Every structure is written in structure tokens, then in C-alpha cells.
CSV table of C-alpha atoms and ligand atoms in Angstrom, one decimal:
chain,number,residue,atom,x,y,z
R,1,UNK,CA,-0.2,-0.2,0.1
R,2,UNK,CA,1.7,3.6,-0.6
R,3,UNK,CA,1.1,6.5,1.2
R,4,UNK,CA,-1.8,8.0,-0.2
R,5,UNK,CA,-4.2,4.8,-0.1
R,6,UNK,CA,-2.6,4.7,3.9
R,7,UNK,CA,-4.0,7.8,4.5
R,8,UNK,CA,-7.1,7.6,2.5
R,9,UNK,CA,-7.9,4.5,4.8
R,10,UNK,CA,-7.1,5.9,8.1
R,11,UNK,CA,-9.2,9.0,7.1
R,12,UNK,CA,-11.7,6.6,6.6
R,13,UNK,CA,-11.8,4.9,10.1
R,14,UNK,CA,-11.4,8.0,11.7
R,15,UNK,CA,-14.9,8.9,10.7
R,16,UNK,CA,-16.2,5.8,10.4
R,17,UNK,CA,-15.3,5.7,14.0
R,18,UNK,CA,-16.2,10.0,15.1
R,19,UNK,CA,-19.7,8.8,13.1
R,20,UNK,CA,-19.9,5.5,15.9
R,21,UNK,CA,-19.5,7.1,18.8
R,22,UNK,CA,-21.5,10.0,17.5
R,23,UNK,CA,-24.6,7.3,16.6
R,24,UNK,CA,-24.0,5.9,20.3
R,25,UNK,CA,-24.4,8.9,22.4
R,26,UNK,CA,-27.2,10.6,20.9
R,27,UNK,CA,-29.0,6.8,21.5
R,28,UNK,CA,-28.0,6.6,25.0
R,29,UNK,CA,-29.1,10.5,25.3
R,30,UNK,CA,-32.8,9.5,24.0
R,31,UNK,CA,-33.0,6.8,26.1
R,32,UNK,CA,-32.6,9.0,28.8
R,33,UNK,CA,-35.0,11.0,27.4
R,34,UNK,CA,-37.4,8.2,27.3
R,35,UNK,CA,-36.6,6.9,31.0
R,36,UNK,CA,-37.1,10.6,32.6
R,37,UNK,CA,-40.8,10.3,30.8
R,38,UNK,CA,-41.7,7.4,32.1
R,39,UNK,CA,-40.0,8.5,35.7
R,40,UNK,CA,-42.4,11.7,35.2
R,41,UNK,CA,-45.6,9.7,35.6
R,42,UNK,CA,-44.9,8.3,38.6
R,43,UNK,CA,-43.4,11.2,40.4
R,44,UNK,CA,-46.7,12.9,42.1
R,45,UNK,CA,-47.6,8.7,43.8
R,46,UNK,CA,-43.7,8.8,44.7
R,47,UNK,CA,-44.3,11.9,46.9
R,48,UNK,CA,-46.7,10.8,48.7
R,49,UNK,CA,-46.9,9.3,52.2
R,50,UNK,CA,-47.3,5.2,51.4
R,51,UNK,CA,-45.6,4.5,47.7
R,52,UNK,CA,-45.5,1.8,46.5
R,53,UNK,CA,-42.7,1.1,44.1
R,54,UNK,CA,-44.5,-2.7,43.1
R,55,UNK,CA,-48.0,-0.5,42.3
R,56,UNK,CA,-46.7,2.3,40.7
R,57,UNK,CA,-48.3,1.3,37.2
R,58,UNK,CA,-52.1,0.9,39.1
R,59,UNK,CA,-51.6,4.1,40.4
R,60,UNK,CA,-51.4,5.5,37.3
R,61,UNK,CA,-54.2,3.4,35.6
R,62,UNK,CA,-56.3,4.1,38.8
R,63,UNK,CA,-55.6,7.8,38.5
R,64,UNK,CA,-56.7,8.0,34.2
R,65,UNK,CA,-60.1,6.5,35.8
R,66,UNK,CA,-60.3,8.9,39.3
R,67,UNK,CA,-59.1,11.9,37.9
R,68,UNK,CA,-60.9,13.9,41.3
R,69,UNK,CA,-58.8,12.1,43.5
R,70,UNK,CA,-55.8,13.4,45.0
R,71,UNK,CA,-52.3,11.5,44.5
R,72,UNK,CA,-52.5,10.6,48.1
R,73,UNK,CA,-56.1,9.2,47.8
R,74,UNK,CA,-55.3,7.0,44.4
R,75,UNK,CA,-52.3,5.7,46.3
R,76,UNK,CA,-54.2,5.0,49.7
R,77,UNK,CA,-57.1,3.2,47.8
R,78,UNK,CA,-54.4,0.9,45.6
R,79,UNK,CA,-52.7,-0.2,48.6
R,80,UNK,CA,-55.9,-0.8,49.9
R,81,UNK,CA,-57.1,-3.2,46.6
R,82,UNK,CA,-59.8,-0.5,45.1
R,83,UNK,CA,-58.3,-0.8,41.9
R,84,UNK,CA,-59.6,-4.8,41.6
R,85,UNK,CA,-62.8,-6.6,42.7
R,86,UNK,CA,-63.8,-7.3,45.8
R,87,UNK,CA,-62.6,-11.0,46.8
R,88,UNK,CA,-60.1,-10.8,44.0
R,89,UNK,CA,-56.5,-10.7,44.6
R,90,UNK,CA,-56.7,-12.3,48.6
R,91,UNK,CA,-54.2,-12.0,50.5
R,92,UNK,CA,-53.3,-13.6,54.5
R,93,UNK,CA,-53.9,-11.2,57.3
R,94,UNK,CA,-50.4,-10.5,58.6
R,95,UNK,CA,-51.2,-11.2,62.6
R,96,UNK,CA,-48.2,-10.2,63.9
R,97,UNK,CA,-49.5,-7.0,64.0
R,98,UNK,CA,-52.1,-8.0,67.3
R,99,UNK,CA,-54.4,-5.5,68.0
R,100,UNK,CA,-53.8,-3.6,64.7
R,101,UNK,CA,-54.6,-6.2,62.0
R,102,UNK,CA,-56.7,-5.9,59.1
R,103,UNK,CA,-59.3,-8.2,57.6
R,104,UNK,CA,-61.3,-6.9,55.2
R,105,UNK,CA,-62.7,-8.1,51.6
R,106,UNK,CA,-58.8,-8.4,50.0
R,107,UNK,CA,-57.0,-9.8,53.5
R,108,UNK,CA,-58.1,-13.1,55.2
R,109,UNK,CA,-57.9,-15.1,58.2
R,110,UNK,CA,-57.0,-19.4,58.0
R,111,UNK,CA,-59.9,-21.3,58.6
R,112,UNK,CA,-57.4,-22.4,61.4
R,113,UNK,CA,-56.9,-19.2,63.0
R,114,UNK,CA,-58.3,-18.8,66.5
R,115,UNK,CA,-57.0,-15.5,68.3
R,116,UNK,CA,-55.3,-16.4,71.5
R,117,UNK,CA,-56.3,-15.3,74.9
R,118,UNK,CA,-60.6,-15.2,74.5
R,119,UNK,CA,-62.3,-15.1,77.2
R,120,UNK,CA,-66.4,-14.4,78.1
R,121,UNK,CA,-67.6,-11.0,78.4
R,122,UNK,CA,-69.8,-10.8,81.7
R,123,UNK,CA,-73.3,-11.5,81.2
R,124,UNK,CA,-73.9,-8.3,82.5
R,125,UNK,CA,-72.6,-7.0,79.8
R,126,UNK,CA,-74.2,-8.7,77.2
R,127,UNK,CA,-77.8,-9.3,75.6
R,128,UNK,CA,-79.3,-12.1,76.6
R,129,UNK,CA,-79.2,-15.5,75.0
R,130,UNK,CA,-76.3,-15.9,71.6
R,131,UNK,CA,-73.8,-17.4,74.6
R,132,UNK,CA,-72.2,-19.3,71.3
R,133,UNK,CA,-70.8,-15.1,70.6
R,134,UNK,CA,-69.9,-13.9,73.8
R,135,UNK,CA,-66.1,-14.1,73.7
R,136,UNK,CA,-63.5,-11.8,73.1
R,137,UNK,CA,-59.3,-11.3,73.3
R,138,UNK,CA,-58.8,-11.1,76.8
R,139,UNK,CA,-57.8,-7.1,76.6
R,140,UNK,CA,-60.6,-6.0,74.3
R,141,UNK,CA,-63.2,-7.8,76.7
R,142,UNK,CA,-61.9,-6.1,79.7
R,143,UNK,CA,-62.3,-2.5,78.1
R,144,UNK,CA,-65.5,-3.3,76.8
R,145,UNK,CA,-66.8,-4.2,80.1
R,146,UNK,CA,-65.4,-1.2,81.6
R,147,UNK,CA,-67.2,0.7,78.3
R,148,UNK,CA,-70.3,-1.1,78.8
R,149,UNK,CA,-70.2,-0.4,82.5
R,150,UNK,CA,-69.6,3.6,82.0
R,151,UNK,CA,-72.6,3.6,79.5
R,152,UNK,CA,-75.0,2.1,81.7
R,153,UNK,CA,-74.0,4.6,84.6
R,154,UNK,CA,-74.2,7.6,81.9
R,155,UNK,CA,-78.1,5.6,81.1
R,156,UNK,CA,-76.8,5.6,77.3
R,157,UNK,CA,-76.0,1.5,77.8
R,158,UNK,CA,-74.5,-0.3,75.5
R,159,UNK,CA,-74.3,-4.1,75.6
R,160,UNK,CA,-72.7,-6.8,73.1
R,161,UNK,CA,-74.7,-8.5,70.8
R,162,UNK,CA,-72.3,-10.9,69.0
R,163,UNK,CA,-68.1,-10.8,69.4
R,164,UNK,CA,-65.8,-13.7,67.9
R,165,UNK,CA,-67.0,-15.9,65.6
R,166,UNK,CA,-65.1,-18.7,64.3
R,167,UNK,CA,-64.9,-19.8,60.6
R,168,UNK,CA,-67.6,-22.2,60.5
R,169,UNK,CA,-69.8,-20.4,62.3
R,170,UNK,CA,-69.3,-16.8,59.7
R,171,UNK,CA,-69.7,-19.5,57.1
R,172,UNK,CA,-72.9,-20.8,58.3
R,173,UNK,CA,-73.9,-17.1,58.7
R,174,UNK,CA,-73.0,-16.3,55.3
R,175,UNK,CA,-74.1,-19.1,53.9
R,176,UNK,CA,-77.8,-17.8,55.4
R,177,UNK,CA,-77.3,-14.8,54.0
R,178,UNK,CA,-76.3,-15.8,50.3
R,179,UNK,CA,-80.2,-18.1,50.5
R,180,UNK,CA,-81.9,-14.9,51.7
R,181,UNK,CA,-80.6,-12.6,50.5
R,182,UNK,CA,-78.7,-13.6,46.9
R,183,UNK,CA,-74.8,-13.6,46.8
R,184,UNK,CA,-74.9,-9.7,45.7
R,185,UNK,CA,-76.7,-8.4,48.7
R,186,UNK,CA,-75.1,-11.1,51.6
R,187,UNK,CA,-71.9,-9.3,50.5
R,188,UNK,CA,-72.5,-6.1,51.2
R,189,UNK,CA,-73.8,-6.9,55.0
R,190,UNK,CA,-72.5,-10.0,55.4
R,191,UNK,CA,-69.0,-11.1,55.6
R,192,UNK,CA,-67.2,-14.1,53.7
R,193,UNK,CA,-65.3,-17.1,56.1
R,194,UNK,CA,-61.8,-15.6,56.8
R,195,UNK,CA,-62.9,-12.4,56.2
R,196,UNK,CA,-64.4,-11.8,58.7
R,197,UNK,CA,-63.4,-9.2,61.7
R,198,UNK,CA,-65.5,-11.1,64.4
R,199,UNK,CA,-62.7,-14.2,63.8
R,200,UNK,CA,-60.1,-11.4,65.1
R,201,UNK,CA,-62.1,-11.9,68.5
R,202,UNK,CA,-61.4,-7.8,68.5
R,203,UNK,CA,-65.0,-7.3,67.0
R,204,UNK,CA,-68.2,-6.5,68.6
R,205,UNK,CA,-71.5,-5.6,67.5
R,206,UNK,CA,-73.7,-4.2,70.1
R,207,UNK,CA,-77.1,-3.2,71.3
R,208,UNK,CA,-78.7,-0.9,73.9
R,209,UNK,CA,-81.2,-3.2,75.2
R,210,UNK,CA,-81.0,-6.5,76.9
R,211,UNK,CA,-83.2,-8.4,74.4
R,212,UNK,CA,-80.6,-6.4,71.9
R,213,UNK,CA,-81.6,-4.0,69.1
R,214,UNK,CA,-79.0,-3.9,67.1
R,215,UNK,CA,-80.4,-3.1,63.2
R,216,UNK,CA,-81.8,0.3,64.7
R,217,UNK,CA,-78.6,1.0,66.8
R,218,UNK,CA,-77.8,4.0,65.0
R,219,UNK,CA,-80.6,5.4,66.4
R,220,UNK,CA,-80.2,5.5,70.1
R,221,UNK,CA,-78.5,7.8,72.0
R,222,UNK,CA,-76.6,5.3,73.1
R,223,UNK,CA,-74.8,5.3,69.8
R,224,UNK,CA,-74.4,9.1,70.3
R,225,UNK,CA,-71.8,8.4,73.1
R,226,UNK,CA,-70.0,5.7,71.4
R,227,UNK,CA,-69.8,7.8,68.7
R,228,UNK,CA,-67.6,10.4,71.6
R,229,UNK,CA,-66.6,7.7,74.0
R,230,UNK,CA,-66.0,4.6,72.4
R,231,UNK,CA,-62.6,6.2,71.4
R,232,UNK,CA,-61.5,6.2,75.0
R,233,UNK,CA,-61.7,2.4,75.5
R,234,UNK,CA,-60.2,1.5,72.5
R,235,UNK,CA,-62.9,1.0,69.9
R,236,UNK,CA,-63.6,2.7,66.5
R,237,UNK,CA,-66.1,2.2,64.7
R,238,UNK,CA,-65.8,0.1,62.1
R,239,UNK,CA,-67.9,0.6,58.5
R,240,UNK,CA,-69.3,4.2,58.7
R,241,UNK,CA,-71.6,5.5,56.2
R,242,UNK,CA,-70.2,7.7,53.2
R,243,UNK,CA,-67.0,5.3,53.1
R,244,UNK,CA,-69.5,2.3,51.6
R,245,UNK,CA,-67.1,2.6,48.2
R,246,UNK,CA,-64.0,1.5,51.0
R,247,UNK,CA,-65.1,-1.0,53.4
R,248,UNK,CA,-67.8,-2.5,51.2
R,249,UNK,CA,-70.3,-2.8,53.4
R,250,UNK,CA,-73.3,-0.9,54.4
R,251,UNK,CA,-73.2,1.2,57.3
R,252,UNK,CA,-72.5,-0.4,60.4
R,253,UNK,CA,-73.6,1.7,63.4
R,254,UNK,CA,-73.3,-1.4,65.1
R,255,UNK,CA,-69.5,-3.0,64.8
R,256,UNK,CA,-66.7,-1.6,66.7
R,257,UNK,CA,-63.6,-2.7,66.5
R,258,UNK,CA,-60.7,-3.1,68.9
R,259,UNK,CA,-56.9,-1.2,68.1
R,260,UNK,CA,-56.3,0.2,71.3
R,261,UNK,CA,-56.4,3.3,73.6
R,262,UNK,CA,-53.9,4.8,71.6
R,263,UNK,CA,-54.9,4.0,68.1
R,264,UNK,CA,-58.4,4.7,68.3
R,265,UNK,CA,-57.6,8.2,70.0
R,266,UNK,CA,-55.8,9.4,67.4
R,267,UNK,CA,-58.3,8.6,65.1
R,268,UNK,CA,-61.0,10.0,66.6
R,269,UNK,CA,-59.1,12.8,66.7
R,270,UNK,CA,-56.9,13.7,64.1
R,271,UNK,CA,-58.5,11.0,61.1
R,272,UNK,CA,-62.5,10.9,61.7
R,273,UNK,CA,-62.7,11.0,58.0
R,274,UNK,CA,-60.6,7.4,57.2
R,275,UNK,CA,-61.6,4.6,58.2
R,276,UNK,CA,-59.2,1.4,59.0
R,277,UNK,CA,-58.4,0.0,56.2
R,278,UNK,CA,-57.4,3.9,55.1
R,279,UNK,CA,-55.6,4.6,58.6
R,280,UNK,CA,-54.1,1.0,58.1
R,281,UNK,CA,-52.6,1.6,55.1
R,282,UNK,CA,-51.6,5.6,55.5
R,283,UNK,CA,-49.7,4.9,59.1
R,284,UNK,CA,-49.4,0.9,60.1
R,285,UNK,CA,-48.5,-0.9,57.3
R,286,UNK,CA,-45.0,0.6,57.3
U,301,ZN,ZN1,-70.2,-7.0,63.0
């Protein structure tokens, strides 16, 4: 090869390398730009208090269909599972949470799950009869008895009507409800077995009379007393009205859940607009 040819070959090689570097650089820049665009979609959700990376696509999709919601609510609702049908994508309840355990239409307890330390509520604080569903977990039972005793002294009595129910008891309740009303109605007022808070031994339905009037409890002064005082004993109203779209049940003014005085008071004083499902994903499931 003569000198001239060598110069031409080296020049061509040089131009080729420069072009190659230019192409690679531009390709990388494009990639970065694309990533930034994708990142942008998640940023508002990432800035909320309970962002979960594994749910990020669902936040975007849910927001697309619910633009009136703020990002904080979108993230909470998707974490609860509300972007999916009730009783789909069911997971196991985290029983290590103790008094703060969450059970709902997406989270279930095993058929074998029986809480420790179940104790019978004193008959003084329970309606006549219904003896097969008179137990609560010891701490909840003691707090319930105190609350009931104080409510009676105040002439706004609150008696237990139905407390701990086993998986099998819930199964027969649910089966009866389906037989009587069909499954779509049954699902709005009776939990499916494994999905009932009553299986935790931390939930109780109440009445204002010894003969039991649970279904009209919401119209009584005893209900008013509960709204203002239940938290002092560690109980919260679990299925409030106007939140049916979150908890998935009809308004149940008779159903209370023990979470301990600290959390119940925080919810009453600072987060009275949240259901326990929301509160759980905002502050407990960290
Ligand atoms: Zn109940």
C-alpha cells in the first residue's frame, strides 16, 4: 500500500469511529430522555406518604379513571386494593400486627385461625342469649366491659350482641344470607368466611337493650355516646356511612373494632374521616 492509500484508509476509519461515537451518544441520550418521561408519570405518587414501587403502574391507571381524587388518596386506595374487584387478589392477614390486624375483602384469615386469650364477656354486659358468640380477646374484653359499665351508668347502655365468631360460624351466617338475599346483597352486610373481623376476637356488634336491637342501634342515644366515647376504651366504628365505597359494607353503626386506646384516640381526634382500611395503609403498614 502506498502512502496516499494509507492516509485515505486511516481517514475513512477515523470518520467511521467519529460517526459511531456520535450515533451511540445520541442513542443513549434518547434512552435517558425516555426514562425521564416514564419517571415523570410516577413522581406525584412517589411524593405521597405511602408509595409502593410494586404498585406504581396501578396508581397511574387508577388515577386515569379517577381524576377527581388527589394523589395521596389514589395511592391509599390502590394499596387497599380498591382498583380491583372485592374478593379478588386475596392475601393473608398479617397476624403479627396483634390488636392492629387488618381483615377486609382483600385480606383473609386462615380457616384454622383462632385468636389467643379469648375470654367470655360478663353476662351483665351482654344481651340475653347468644352465648356462642360472647368472647373477645382478653384485652378487648376487659376494655369492652369497662366501656359497657360506664355507658350503663350514663343511662346510654351499650351491650354486646355478637363478638368472636369462628370461621365455621361465619360460614353458616354467610350461607344463610346468600340463601335469603342472594350473594350480591349478602356481600354488602355479611363477610365471607375468613374475611370477618369477628374472627379476630377484636370486633363486637352492640345493642342498647338487653333483648338486642343491633339493627336500630344507630338511632339511639347509646350510639351518640359511642361516637363520643368509644375511643377512650380503644374501640372504633369500623364501617361508617359515606365510606361504603372503601369498606364495601352497608353503614354498620353497631359494629366496633378494638385497636387499643392510642390508635383509637388518634383516629378519633385527627383522622375521623378515615376508615381503618385507609388508616392502616397510611400509618401501620410501613
Ligand atoms: Zn359485626
